[in-house]
Short mmCIF file of C-alpha atoms and ligand atoms in Angstrom, two decimals:
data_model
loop_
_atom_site.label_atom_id
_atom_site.label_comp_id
_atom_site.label_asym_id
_atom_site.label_seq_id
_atom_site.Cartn_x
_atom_site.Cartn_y
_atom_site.Cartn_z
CA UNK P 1 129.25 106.91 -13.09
CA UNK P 2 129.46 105.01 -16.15
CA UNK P 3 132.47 102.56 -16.19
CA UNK P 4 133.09 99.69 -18.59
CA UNK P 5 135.97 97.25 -19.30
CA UNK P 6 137.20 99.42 -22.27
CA UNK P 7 138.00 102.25 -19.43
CA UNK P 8 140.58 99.58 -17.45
CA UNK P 9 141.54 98.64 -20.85
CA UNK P 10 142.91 101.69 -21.52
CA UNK P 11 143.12 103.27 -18.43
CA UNK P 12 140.46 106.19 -19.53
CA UNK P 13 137.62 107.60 -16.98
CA UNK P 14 134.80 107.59 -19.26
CA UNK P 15 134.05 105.37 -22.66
CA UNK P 16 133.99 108.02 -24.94
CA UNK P 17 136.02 108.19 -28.19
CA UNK P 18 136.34 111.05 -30.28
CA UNK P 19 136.24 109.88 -34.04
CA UNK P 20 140.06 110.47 -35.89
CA UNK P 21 138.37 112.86 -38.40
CA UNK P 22 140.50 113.84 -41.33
CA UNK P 23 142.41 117.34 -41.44
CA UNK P 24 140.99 117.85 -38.06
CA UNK P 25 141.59 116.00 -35.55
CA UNK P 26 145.00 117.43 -34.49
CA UNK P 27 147.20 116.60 -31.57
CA UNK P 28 145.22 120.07 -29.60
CA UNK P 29 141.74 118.04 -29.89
CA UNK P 30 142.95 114.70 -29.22
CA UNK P 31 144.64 116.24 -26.03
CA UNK P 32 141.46 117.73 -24.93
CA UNK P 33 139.52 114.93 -24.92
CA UNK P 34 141.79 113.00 -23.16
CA UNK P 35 142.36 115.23 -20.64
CA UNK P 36 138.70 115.06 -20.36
CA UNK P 37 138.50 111.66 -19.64
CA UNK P 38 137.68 109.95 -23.00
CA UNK P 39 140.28 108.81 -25.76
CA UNK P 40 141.16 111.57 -28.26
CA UNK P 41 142.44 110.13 -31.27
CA UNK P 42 144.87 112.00 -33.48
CA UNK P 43 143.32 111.52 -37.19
CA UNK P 44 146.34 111.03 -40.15
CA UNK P 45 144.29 111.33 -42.93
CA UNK P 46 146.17 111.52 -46.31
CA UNK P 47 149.65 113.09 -44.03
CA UNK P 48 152.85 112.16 -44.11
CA UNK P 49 154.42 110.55 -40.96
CA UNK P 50 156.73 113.63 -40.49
CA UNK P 51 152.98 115.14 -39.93
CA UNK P 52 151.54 112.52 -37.46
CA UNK P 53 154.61 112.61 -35.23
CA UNK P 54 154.58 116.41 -34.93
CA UNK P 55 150.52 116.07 -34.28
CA UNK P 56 151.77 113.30 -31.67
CA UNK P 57 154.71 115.75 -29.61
CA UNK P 58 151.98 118.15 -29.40
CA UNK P 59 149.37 116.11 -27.98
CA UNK P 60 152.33 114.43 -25.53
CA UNK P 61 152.88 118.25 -24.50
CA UNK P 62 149.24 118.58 -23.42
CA UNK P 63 148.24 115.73 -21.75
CA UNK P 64 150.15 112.80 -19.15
CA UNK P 65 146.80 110.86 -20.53
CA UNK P 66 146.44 108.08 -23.01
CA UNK P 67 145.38 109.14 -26.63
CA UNK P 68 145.04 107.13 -29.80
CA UNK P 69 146.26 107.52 -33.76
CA UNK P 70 144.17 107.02 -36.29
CA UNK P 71 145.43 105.16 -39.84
CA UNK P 72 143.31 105.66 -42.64
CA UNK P 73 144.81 102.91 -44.68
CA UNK P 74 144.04 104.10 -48.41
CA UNK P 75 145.98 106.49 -47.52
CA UNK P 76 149.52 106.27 -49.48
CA UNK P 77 151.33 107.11 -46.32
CA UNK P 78 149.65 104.87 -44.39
CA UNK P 79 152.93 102.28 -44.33
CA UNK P 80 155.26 104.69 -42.65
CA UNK P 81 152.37 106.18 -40.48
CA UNK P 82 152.26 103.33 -39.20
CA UNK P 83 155.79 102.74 -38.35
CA UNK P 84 155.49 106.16 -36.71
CA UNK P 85 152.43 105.48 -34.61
CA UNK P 86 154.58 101.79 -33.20
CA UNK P 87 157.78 103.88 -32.93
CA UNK P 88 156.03 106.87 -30.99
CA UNK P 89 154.50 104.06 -28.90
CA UNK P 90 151.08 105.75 -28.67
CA UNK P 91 148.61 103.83 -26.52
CA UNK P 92 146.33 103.04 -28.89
CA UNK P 93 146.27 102.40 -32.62
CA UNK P 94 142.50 103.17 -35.04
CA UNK P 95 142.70 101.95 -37.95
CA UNK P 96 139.82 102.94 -41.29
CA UNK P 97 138.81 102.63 -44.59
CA UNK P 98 140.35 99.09 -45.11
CA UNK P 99 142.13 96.12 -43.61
CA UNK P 100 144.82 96.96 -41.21
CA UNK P 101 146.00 92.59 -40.63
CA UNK P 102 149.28 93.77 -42.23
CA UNK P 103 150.32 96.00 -39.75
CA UNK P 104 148.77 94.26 -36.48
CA UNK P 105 152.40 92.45 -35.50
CA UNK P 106 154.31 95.38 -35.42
CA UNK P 107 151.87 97.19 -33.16
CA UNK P 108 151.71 94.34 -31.09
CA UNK P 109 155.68 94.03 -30.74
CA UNK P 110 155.81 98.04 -29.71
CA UNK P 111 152.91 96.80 -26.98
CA UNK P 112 150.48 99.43 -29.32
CA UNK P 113 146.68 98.56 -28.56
CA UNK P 114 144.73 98.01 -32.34
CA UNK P 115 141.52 98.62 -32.16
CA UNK P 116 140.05 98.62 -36.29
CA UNK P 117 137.15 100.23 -37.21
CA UNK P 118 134.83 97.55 -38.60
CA UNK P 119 131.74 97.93 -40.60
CA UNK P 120 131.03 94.23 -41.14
CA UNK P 121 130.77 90.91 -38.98
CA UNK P 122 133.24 89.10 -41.27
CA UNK P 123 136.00 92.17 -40.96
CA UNK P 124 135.27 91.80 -36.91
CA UNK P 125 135.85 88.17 -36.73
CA UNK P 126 139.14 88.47 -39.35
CA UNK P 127 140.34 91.75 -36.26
CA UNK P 128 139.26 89.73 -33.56
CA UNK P 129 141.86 86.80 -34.72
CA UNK P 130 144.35 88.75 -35.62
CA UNK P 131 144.77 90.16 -32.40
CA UNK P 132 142.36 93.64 -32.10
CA UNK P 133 142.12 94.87 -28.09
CA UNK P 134 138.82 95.94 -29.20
CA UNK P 135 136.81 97.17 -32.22
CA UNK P 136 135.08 100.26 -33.29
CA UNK P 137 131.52 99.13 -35.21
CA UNK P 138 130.95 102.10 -37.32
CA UNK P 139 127.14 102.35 -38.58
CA UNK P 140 126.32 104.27 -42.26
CA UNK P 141 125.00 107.52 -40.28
CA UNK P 142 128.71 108.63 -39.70
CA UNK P 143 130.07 111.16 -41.69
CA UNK P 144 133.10 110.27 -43.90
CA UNK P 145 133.94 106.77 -45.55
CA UNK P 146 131.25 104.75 -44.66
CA UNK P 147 130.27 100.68 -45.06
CA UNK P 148 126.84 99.36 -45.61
CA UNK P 149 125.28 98.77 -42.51
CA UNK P 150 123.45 101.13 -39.96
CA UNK P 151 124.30 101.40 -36.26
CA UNK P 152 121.35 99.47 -35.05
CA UNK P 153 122.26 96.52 -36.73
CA UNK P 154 125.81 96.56 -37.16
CA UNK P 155 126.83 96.84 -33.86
CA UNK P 156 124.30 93.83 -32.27
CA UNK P 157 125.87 91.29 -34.68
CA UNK P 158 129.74 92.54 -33.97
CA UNK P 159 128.90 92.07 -30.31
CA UNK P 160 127.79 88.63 -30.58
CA UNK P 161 130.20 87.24 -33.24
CA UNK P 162 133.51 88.76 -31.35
CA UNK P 163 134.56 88.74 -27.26
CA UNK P 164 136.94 91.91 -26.91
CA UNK P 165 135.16 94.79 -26.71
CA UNK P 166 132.86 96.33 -28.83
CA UNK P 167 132.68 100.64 -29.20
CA UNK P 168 129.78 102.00 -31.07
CA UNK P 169 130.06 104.68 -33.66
CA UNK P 170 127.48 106.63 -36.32
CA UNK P 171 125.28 108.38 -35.48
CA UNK P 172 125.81 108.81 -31.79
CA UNK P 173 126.09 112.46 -30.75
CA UNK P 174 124.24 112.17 -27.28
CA UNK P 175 123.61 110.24 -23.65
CA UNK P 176 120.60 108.65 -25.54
CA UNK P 177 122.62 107.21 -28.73
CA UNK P 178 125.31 106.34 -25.70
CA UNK P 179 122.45 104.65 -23.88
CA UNK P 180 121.51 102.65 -26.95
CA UNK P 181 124.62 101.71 -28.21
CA UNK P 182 125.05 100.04 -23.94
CA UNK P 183 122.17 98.48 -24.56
CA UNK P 184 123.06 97.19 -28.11
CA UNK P 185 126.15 95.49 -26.91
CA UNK P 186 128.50 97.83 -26.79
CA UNK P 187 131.05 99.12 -23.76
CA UNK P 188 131.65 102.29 -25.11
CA UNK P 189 130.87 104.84 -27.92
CA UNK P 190 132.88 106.80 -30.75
CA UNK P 191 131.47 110.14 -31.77
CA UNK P 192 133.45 112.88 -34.27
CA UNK P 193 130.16 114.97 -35.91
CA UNK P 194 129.94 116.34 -32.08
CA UNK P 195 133.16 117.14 -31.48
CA UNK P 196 132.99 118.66 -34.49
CA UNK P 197 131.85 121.18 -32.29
CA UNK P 198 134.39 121.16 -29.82
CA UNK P 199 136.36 124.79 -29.00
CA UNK P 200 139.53 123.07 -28.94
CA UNK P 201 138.46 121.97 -32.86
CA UNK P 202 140.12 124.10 -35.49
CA UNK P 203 137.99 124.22 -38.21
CA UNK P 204 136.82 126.85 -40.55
CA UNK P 205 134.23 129.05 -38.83
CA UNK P 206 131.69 128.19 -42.33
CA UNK P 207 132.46 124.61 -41.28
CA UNK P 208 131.52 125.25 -38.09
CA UNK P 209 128.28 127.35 -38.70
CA UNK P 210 126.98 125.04 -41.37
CA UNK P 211 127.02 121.53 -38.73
CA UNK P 212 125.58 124.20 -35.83
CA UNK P 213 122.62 124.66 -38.50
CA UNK P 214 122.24 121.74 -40.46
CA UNK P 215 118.92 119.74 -39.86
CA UNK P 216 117.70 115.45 -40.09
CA UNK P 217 118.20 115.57 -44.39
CA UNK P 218 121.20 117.55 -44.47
CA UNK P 219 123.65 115.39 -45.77
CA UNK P 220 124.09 112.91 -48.37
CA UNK P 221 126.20 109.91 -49.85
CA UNK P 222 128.83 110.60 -52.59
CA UNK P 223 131.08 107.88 -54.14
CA UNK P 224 129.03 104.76 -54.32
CA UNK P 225 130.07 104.44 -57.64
CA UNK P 226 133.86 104.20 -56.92
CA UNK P 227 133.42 102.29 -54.32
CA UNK P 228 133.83 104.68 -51.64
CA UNK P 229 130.89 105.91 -50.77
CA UNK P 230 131.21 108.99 -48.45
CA UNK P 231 128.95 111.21 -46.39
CA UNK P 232 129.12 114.51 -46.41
CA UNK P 233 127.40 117.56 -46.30
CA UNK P 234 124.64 118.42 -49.23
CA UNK P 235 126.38 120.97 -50.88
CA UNK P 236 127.22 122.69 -53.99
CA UNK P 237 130.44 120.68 -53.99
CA UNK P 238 128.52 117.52 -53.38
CA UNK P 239 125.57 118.00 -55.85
CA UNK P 240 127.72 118.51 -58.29
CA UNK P 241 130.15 115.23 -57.73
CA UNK P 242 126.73 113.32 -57.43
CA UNK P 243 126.38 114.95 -61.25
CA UNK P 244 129.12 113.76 -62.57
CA UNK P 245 128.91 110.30 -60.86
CA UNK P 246 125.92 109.48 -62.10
CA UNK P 247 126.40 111.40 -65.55
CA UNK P 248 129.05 109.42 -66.93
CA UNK P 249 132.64 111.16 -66.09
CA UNK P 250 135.70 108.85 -65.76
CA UNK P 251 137.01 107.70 -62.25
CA UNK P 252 140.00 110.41 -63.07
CA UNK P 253 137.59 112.87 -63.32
CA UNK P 254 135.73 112.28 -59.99
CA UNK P 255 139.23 111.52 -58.48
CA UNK P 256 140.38 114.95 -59.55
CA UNK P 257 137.18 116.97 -58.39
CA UNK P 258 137.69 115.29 -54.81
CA UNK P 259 141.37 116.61 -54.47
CA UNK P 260 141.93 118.74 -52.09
CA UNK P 261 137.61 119.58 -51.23
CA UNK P 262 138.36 118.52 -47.60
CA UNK P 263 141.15 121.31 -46.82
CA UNK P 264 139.23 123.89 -48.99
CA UNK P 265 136.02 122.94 -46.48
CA UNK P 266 138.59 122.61 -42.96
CA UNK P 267 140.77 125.69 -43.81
CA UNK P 268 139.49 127.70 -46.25
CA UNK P 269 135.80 127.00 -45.63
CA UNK P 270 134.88 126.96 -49.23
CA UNK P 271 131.33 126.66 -49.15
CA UNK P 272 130.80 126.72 -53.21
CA UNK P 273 134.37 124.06 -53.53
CA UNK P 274 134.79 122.13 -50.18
CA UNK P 275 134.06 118.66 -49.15
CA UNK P 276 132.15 119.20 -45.91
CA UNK P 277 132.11 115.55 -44.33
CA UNK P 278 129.69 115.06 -41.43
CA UNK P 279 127.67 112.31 -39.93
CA UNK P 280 123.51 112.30 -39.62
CA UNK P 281 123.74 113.63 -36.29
CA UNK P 282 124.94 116.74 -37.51
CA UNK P 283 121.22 117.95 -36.71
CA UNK P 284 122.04 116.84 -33.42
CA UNK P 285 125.09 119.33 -32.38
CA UNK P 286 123.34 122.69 -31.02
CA UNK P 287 126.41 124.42 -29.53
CA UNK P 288 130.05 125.25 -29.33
CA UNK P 289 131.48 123.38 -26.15
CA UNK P 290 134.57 122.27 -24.64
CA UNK P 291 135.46 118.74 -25.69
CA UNK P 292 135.55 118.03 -21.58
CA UNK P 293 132.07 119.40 -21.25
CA UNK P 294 130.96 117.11 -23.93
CA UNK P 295 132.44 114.30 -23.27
CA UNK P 296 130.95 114.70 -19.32
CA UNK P 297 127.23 115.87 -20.63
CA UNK P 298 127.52 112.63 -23.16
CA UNK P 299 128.43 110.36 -20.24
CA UNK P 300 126.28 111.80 -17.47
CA UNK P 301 122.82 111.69 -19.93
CA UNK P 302 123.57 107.98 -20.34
CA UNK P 303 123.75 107.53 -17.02
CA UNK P 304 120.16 109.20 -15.81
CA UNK P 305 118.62 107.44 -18.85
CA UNK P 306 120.44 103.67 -17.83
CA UNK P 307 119.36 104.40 -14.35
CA UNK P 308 116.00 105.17 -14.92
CA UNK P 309 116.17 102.16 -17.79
CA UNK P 310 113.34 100.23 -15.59
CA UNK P 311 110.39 102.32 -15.06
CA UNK P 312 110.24 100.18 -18.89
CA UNK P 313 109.94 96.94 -16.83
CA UNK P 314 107.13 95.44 -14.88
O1 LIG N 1 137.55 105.65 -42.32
C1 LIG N 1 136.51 106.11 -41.93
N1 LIG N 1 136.07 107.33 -42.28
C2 LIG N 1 136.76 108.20 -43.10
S1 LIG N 1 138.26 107.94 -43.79
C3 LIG N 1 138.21 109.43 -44.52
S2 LIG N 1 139.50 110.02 -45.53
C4 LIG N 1 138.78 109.94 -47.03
N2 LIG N 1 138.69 111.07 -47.67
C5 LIG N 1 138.13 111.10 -48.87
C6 LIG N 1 137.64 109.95 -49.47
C7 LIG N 1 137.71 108.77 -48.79
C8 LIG N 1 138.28 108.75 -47.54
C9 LIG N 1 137.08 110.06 -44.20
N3 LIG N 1 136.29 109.37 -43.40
N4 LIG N 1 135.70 105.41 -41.09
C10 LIG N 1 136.06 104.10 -40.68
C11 LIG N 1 135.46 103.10 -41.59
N5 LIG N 1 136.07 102.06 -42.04
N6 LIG N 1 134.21 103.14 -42.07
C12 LIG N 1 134.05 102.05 -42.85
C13 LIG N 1 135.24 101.36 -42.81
C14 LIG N 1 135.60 100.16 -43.49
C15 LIG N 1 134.97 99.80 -44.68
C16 LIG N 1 135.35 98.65 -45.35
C17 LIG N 1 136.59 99.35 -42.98
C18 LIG N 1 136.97 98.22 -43.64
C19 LIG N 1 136.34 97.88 -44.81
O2 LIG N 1 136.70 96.77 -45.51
C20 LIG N 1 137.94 96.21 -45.24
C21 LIG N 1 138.35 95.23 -46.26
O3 LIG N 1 139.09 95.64 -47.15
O4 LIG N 1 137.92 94.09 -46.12
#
């Protein structure tokens, strides 16, 4: 059985994370993970508080277990989401997309664990000082708002610079990229493109179909130009931001063709108009599973392959 400090941390069976993924990671997911024995995480995206808290009760009604919220903190809410995550005392706080040092004290004071997403050494340190639990080292290969670094070498040079924990995410969607990311320096992994496949995961059934079939080139990086660069799926919708990023249109105009593309690819499943985010290992998810059986499969491949880690020795 794989056991690391992050699971006595936290009080979790197995060091598996599911990512806080935007419109759909909802209180039902988060709950299902949990009660599987990793951390779901309860994403808040661009929602209001009022939003969060409901997504919150409903998770509470599901599981006695420990689950997480995520704060994506460009995110205009993302000051009173915050209150709401200390308030609702959740166990643990994610923070993404930015720097969350303005909000650690309060989370502290309601005796919420922080644990920031970090896609750079210097971010780490800055978490690691302010008082982060642990950290999340999110490699490029993830799908969503991404940094600049890959997995491989992001998460060696977190691990040395900090001494709390380190959790690997991007591209990590089996016991082999769990394996890895051990063996990198981490105590524990994050994964959302799998869960992505989850059946307690409400998402459009196109969404669904089109991660179940995408192969190794099947997404691509929007948004470099603003600054937020963003994986996603290669679609129409993404071709044709690409277009206009690199064909001159004003930031309005980009900011206006992104509104809204990630419900119309979560609840509509608008393959022509949606924003279909994903990581690389979107080639990597074969079938629809419960989150329990994935986060058990995940856990138990990293195990056989850890154990059998010194037939590579002499
Ligand atoms: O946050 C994510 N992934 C996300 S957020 C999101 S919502 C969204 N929707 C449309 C456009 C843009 C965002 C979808 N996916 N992952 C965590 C993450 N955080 N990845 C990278 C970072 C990061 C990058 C830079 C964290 C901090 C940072 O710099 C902090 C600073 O300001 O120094």
């Amino acid at each position: 059985m794989i056991r690391s400090q992050i699971c006595d941390l936290l009080g979790i069976r197995y060091p598996v994370f599911q990512g806080g993924m935007a419109w759909i990671a909802d209180g039902k997911l988060a709950a299902a993970v949990s009660e599987g024995g990793g951390l779901g995480i309860i994403a808040s995206g661009n929602a209001p508080a009022s939003y969060v808290r409901e997504q919150i009760r409903e998770a509470k009604r599901r599981t006695d277990r420990p689950f997480g919220v995520n704060i994506m903190l460009m995110s205009p809410y993302a000051p009173e989401v915050a209150r709401a995550a200390a308030e609702e005392k959740v166990s643990v706080v994610t923070t993404g997309a930015g720097n969350p040092s303005r909000y650690m004290r309060m989370w502290e004071e309601s005796g919420v664990k922080v644990i920031p997403v970090v896609a750079s050494v210097g971010l780490a340190r800055l978490m690691q000082r302010t008082g982060a639990a642990a950290l999340i080292a999110e490699g490029g290969e993830s799908g969503g708002h991404i940094g600049e670094l890959s997995t491989m070498v992001l998460v060696p040079q977190v691990a040395d610079a900090v001494q709390i924990p380190v959790i690997a995410a991007g591209g990590i969607a089996d016991g082999r990229g769990m394996a890895a990311s051990f063996m990198l320096g981490a105590c524990g992994v994050q994964m959302g493109t799998r869960f992505l496949a989850a059946q307690e995961c409400t998402i459009s059934t196109v969404y669904r179909e089109k991660i179940l079939k995408a192969g190794d080139l099947c997404t691509m990086v929007t948004g470099r130009r603003l600054g937020h660069p963003v994986r996603s799926l290669r679609t129409p919708f993404a071709r044709e931001y690409m277009k206009e990023e690199y064909g001159g249109a004003s930031d309005e105009t980009l900011e206006a063709l992104g509104t809204g593309a990630l419900r119309r690819a979560v609840v509509d499943g608008d393959a022509q108009n949606g924003c279909f985010l994903a990581g690389q290992s979107a080639a990597m998810v074969k079938q629809v599973q419960p989150a329990a059986q994935i986060v058990r499969e995940v856990t138990d491949e990293a195990e056989r392959i850890l154990q059998g880690a010194g037939r590579w020795v002499e």
